[in-house]
Coordinates of N, CA and C in Angstrom, one line a residue:
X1 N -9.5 -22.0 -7.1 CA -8.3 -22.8 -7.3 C -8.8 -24.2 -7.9
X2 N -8.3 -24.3 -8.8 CA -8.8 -25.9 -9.8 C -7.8 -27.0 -8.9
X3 N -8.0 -27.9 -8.5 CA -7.4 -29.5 -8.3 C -6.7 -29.9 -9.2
X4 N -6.1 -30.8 -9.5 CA -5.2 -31.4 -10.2 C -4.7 -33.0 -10.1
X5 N -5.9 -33.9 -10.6 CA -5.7 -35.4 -9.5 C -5.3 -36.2 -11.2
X6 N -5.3 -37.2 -10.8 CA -5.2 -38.0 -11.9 C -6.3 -38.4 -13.0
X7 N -7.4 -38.1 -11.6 CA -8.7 -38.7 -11.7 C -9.6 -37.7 -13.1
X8 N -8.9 -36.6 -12.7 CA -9.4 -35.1 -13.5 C -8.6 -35.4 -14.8
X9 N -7.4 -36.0 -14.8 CA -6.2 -35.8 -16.0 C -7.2 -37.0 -16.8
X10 N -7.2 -38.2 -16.2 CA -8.0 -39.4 -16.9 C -9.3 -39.2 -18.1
X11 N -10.5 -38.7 -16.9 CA -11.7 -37.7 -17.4 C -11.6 -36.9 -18.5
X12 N -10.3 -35.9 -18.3 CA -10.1 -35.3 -19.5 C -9.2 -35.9 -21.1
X13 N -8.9 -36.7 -21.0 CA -8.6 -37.9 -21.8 C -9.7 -38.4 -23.0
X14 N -10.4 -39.0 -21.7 CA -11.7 -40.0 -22.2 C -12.7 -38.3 -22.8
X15 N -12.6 -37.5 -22.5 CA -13.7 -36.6 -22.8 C -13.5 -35.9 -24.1
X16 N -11.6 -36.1 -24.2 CA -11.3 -35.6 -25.5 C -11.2 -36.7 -26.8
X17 N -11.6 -38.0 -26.5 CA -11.7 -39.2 -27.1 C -10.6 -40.1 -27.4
X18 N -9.9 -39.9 -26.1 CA -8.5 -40.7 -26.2 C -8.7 -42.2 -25.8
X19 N -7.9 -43.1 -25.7 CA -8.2 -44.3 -25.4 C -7.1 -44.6 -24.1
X20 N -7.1 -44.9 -23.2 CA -6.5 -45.2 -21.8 C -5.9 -46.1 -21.2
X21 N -5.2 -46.4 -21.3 CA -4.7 -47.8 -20.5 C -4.2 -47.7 -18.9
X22 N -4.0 -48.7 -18.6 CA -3.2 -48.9 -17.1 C -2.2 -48.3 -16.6
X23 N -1.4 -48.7 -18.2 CA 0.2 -48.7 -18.0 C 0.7 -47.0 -18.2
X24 N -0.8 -46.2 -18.5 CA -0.4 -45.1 -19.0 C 0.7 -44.0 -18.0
X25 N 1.6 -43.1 -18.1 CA 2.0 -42.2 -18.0 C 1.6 -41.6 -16.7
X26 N 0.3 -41.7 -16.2 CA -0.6 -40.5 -15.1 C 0.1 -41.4 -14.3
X27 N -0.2 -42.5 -13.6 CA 0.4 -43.2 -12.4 C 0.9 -44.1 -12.7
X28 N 1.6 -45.1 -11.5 CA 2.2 -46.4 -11.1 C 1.0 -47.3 -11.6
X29 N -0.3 -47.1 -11.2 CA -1.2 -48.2 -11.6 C -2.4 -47.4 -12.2
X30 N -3.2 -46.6 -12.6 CA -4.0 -46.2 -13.2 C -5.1 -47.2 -13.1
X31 N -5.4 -48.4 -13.3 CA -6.3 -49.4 -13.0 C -7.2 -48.6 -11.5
X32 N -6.6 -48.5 -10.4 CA -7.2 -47.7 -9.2 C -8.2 -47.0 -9.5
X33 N -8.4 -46.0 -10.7 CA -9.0 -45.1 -11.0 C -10.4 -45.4 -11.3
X34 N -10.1 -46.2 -12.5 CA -11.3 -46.7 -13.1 C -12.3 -47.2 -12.5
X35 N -12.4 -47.3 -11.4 CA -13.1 -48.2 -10.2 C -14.3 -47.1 -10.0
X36 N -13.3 -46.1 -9.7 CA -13.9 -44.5 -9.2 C -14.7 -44.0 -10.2
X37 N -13.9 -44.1 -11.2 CA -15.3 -43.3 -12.6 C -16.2 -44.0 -13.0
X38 N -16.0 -45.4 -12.8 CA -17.7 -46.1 -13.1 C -18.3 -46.2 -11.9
X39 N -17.6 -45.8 -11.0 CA -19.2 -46.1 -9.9 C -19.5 -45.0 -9.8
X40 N -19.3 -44.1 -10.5 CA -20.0 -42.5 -10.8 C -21.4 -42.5 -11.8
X41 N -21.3 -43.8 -12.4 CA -22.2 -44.0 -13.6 C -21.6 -43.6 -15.1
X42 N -20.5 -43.9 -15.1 CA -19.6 -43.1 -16.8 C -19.5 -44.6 -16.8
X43 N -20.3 -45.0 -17.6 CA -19.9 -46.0 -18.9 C -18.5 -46.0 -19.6
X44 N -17.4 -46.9 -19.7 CA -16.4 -47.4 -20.6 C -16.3 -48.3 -21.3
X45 N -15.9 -48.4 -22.3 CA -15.2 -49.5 -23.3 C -14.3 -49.9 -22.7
X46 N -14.3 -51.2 -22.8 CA -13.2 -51.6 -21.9 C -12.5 -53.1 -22.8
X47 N -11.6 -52.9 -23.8 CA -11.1 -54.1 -24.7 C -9.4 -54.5 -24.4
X48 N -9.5 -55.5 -24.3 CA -8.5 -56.2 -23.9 C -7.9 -56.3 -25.2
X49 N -6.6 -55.9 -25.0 CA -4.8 -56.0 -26.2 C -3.6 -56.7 -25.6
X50 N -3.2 -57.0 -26.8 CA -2.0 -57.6 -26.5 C -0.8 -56.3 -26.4
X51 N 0.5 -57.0 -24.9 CA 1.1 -56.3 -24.9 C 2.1 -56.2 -25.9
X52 N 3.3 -55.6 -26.2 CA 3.7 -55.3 -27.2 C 5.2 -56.0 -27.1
X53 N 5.8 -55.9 -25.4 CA 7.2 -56.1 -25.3 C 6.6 -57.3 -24.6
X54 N 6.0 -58.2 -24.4 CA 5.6 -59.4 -23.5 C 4.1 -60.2 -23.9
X55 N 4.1 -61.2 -22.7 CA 2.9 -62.1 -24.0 C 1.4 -61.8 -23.1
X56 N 2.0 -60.9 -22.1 CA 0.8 -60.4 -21.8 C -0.6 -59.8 -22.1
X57 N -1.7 -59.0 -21.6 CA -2.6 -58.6 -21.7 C -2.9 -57.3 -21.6
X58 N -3.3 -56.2 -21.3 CA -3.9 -55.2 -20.9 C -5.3 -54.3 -21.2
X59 N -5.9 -53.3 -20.6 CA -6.8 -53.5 -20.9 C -6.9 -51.6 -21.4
X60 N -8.1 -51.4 -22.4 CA -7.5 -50.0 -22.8 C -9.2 -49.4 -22.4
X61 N -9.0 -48.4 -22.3 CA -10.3 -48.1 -22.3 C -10.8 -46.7 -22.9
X62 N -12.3 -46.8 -23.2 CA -12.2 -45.7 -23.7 C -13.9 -44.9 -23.4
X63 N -14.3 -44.1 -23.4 CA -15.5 -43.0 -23.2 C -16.8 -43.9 -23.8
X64 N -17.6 -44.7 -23.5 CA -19.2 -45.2 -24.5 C -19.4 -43.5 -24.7
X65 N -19.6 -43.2 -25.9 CA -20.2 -42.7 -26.6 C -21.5 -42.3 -26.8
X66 N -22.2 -42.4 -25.8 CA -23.7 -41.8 -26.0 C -23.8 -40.5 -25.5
X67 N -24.6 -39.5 -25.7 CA -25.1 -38.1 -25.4 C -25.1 -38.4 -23.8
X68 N -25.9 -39.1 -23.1 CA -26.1 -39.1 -21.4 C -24.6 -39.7 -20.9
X69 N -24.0 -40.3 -21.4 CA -23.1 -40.6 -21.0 C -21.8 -39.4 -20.8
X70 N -21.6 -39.0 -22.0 CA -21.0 -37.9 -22.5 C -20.9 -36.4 -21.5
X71 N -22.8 -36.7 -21.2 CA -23.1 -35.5 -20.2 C -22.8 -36.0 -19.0
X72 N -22.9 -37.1 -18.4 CA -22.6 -37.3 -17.2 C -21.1 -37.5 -16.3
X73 N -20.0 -37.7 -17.7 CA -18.6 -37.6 -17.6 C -18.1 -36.0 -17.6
X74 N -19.1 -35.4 -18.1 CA -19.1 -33.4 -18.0 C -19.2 -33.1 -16.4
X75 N -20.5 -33.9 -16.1 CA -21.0 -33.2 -14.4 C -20.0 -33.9 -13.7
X76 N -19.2 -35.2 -13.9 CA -18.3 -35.5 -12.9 C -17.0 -34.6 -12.7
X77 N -16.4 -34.2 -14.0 CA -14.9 -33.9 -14.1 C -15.8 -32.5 -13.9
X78 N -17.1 -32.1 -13.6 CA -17.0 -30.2 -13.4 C -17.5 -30.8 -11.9
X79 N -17.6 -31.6 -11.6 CA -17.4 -31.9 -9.8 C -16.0 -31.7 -8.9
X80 N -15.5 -32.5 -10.0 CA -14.0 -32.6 -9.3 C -12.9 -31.3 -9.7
X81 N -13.6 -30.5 -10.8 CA -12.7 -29.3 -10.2 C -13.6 -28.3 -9.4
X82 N -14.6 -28.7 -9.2 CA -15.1 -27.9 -7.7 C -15.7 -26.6 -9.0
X83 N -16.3 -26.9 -10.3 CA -17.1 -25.8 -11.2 C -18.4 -26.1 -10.8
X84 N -19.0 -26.9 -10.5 CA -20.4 -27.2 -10.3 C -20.4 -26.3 -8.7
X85 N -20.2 -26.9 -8.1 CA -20.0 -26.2 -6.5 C -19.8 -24.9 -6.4
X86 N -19.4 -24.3 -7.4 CA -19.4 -22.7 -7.8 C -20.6 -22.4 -8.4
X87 N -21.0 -23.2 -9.4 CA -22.6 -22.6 -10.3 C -23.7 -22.6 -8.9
X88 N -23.4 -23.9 -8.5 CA -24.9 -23.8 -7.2 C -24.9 -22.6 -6.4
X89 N -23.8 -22.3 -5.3 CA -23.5 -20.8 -5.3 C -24.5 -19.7 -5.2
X90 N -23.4 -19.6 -6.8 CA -24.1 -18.6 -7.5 C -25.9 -18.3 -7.8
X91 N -26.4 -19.6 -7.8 CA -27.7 -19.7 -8.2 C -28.5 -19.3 -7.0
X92 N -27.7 -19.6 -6.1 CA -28.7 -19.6 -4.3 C -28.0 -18.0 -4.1
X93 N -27.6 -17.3 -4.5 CA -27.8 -16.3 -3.9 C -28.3 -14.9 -4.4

């Protein structure tokens, strides 16, 4: 049975090369998130825009681009649907 978090919708976002914001669609605050996927070690872009209906700020973010990075936002989002946890398994037995 795959999970279904925000955290997974996000991941798969950034992995398909989208760019991310706060205010996005997935939650009330999305900001929450981001906390969790860099202290995983996944590097982001992280550039500040102006809002569009106010004179505010926000901040968008998006996937750094390098091969190890790339790979290591693979082993998180195959953590969090519990695919990794299935390959080890399989390997030990």
């Amino acid at each position: 049975m795959k999970k279904s978090t925000h955290i997974i919708t996000i991941m798969k976002l950034l992995l398909a090369g989208e760019k991310v914001v706060s205010r996005d669609r997935l939650a009330s605050n999305a900001n929450q998130y981001f906390g969790t996927i860099k202290k995983h070690g996944i590097e982001l872009v992280e550039v500040w825009k102006p809002n569009l209906t106010n004179a505010g700020k926000h901040k968008e973010r998006s996937l750094h681009q390098t091969i190890e990075n790339i790979a290591r936002a693979k082993k998180y989002l195959e953590a969090l649907q519990g695919v990794k946890f299935k390959q080890d398994e399989n390997q030990e037995s």
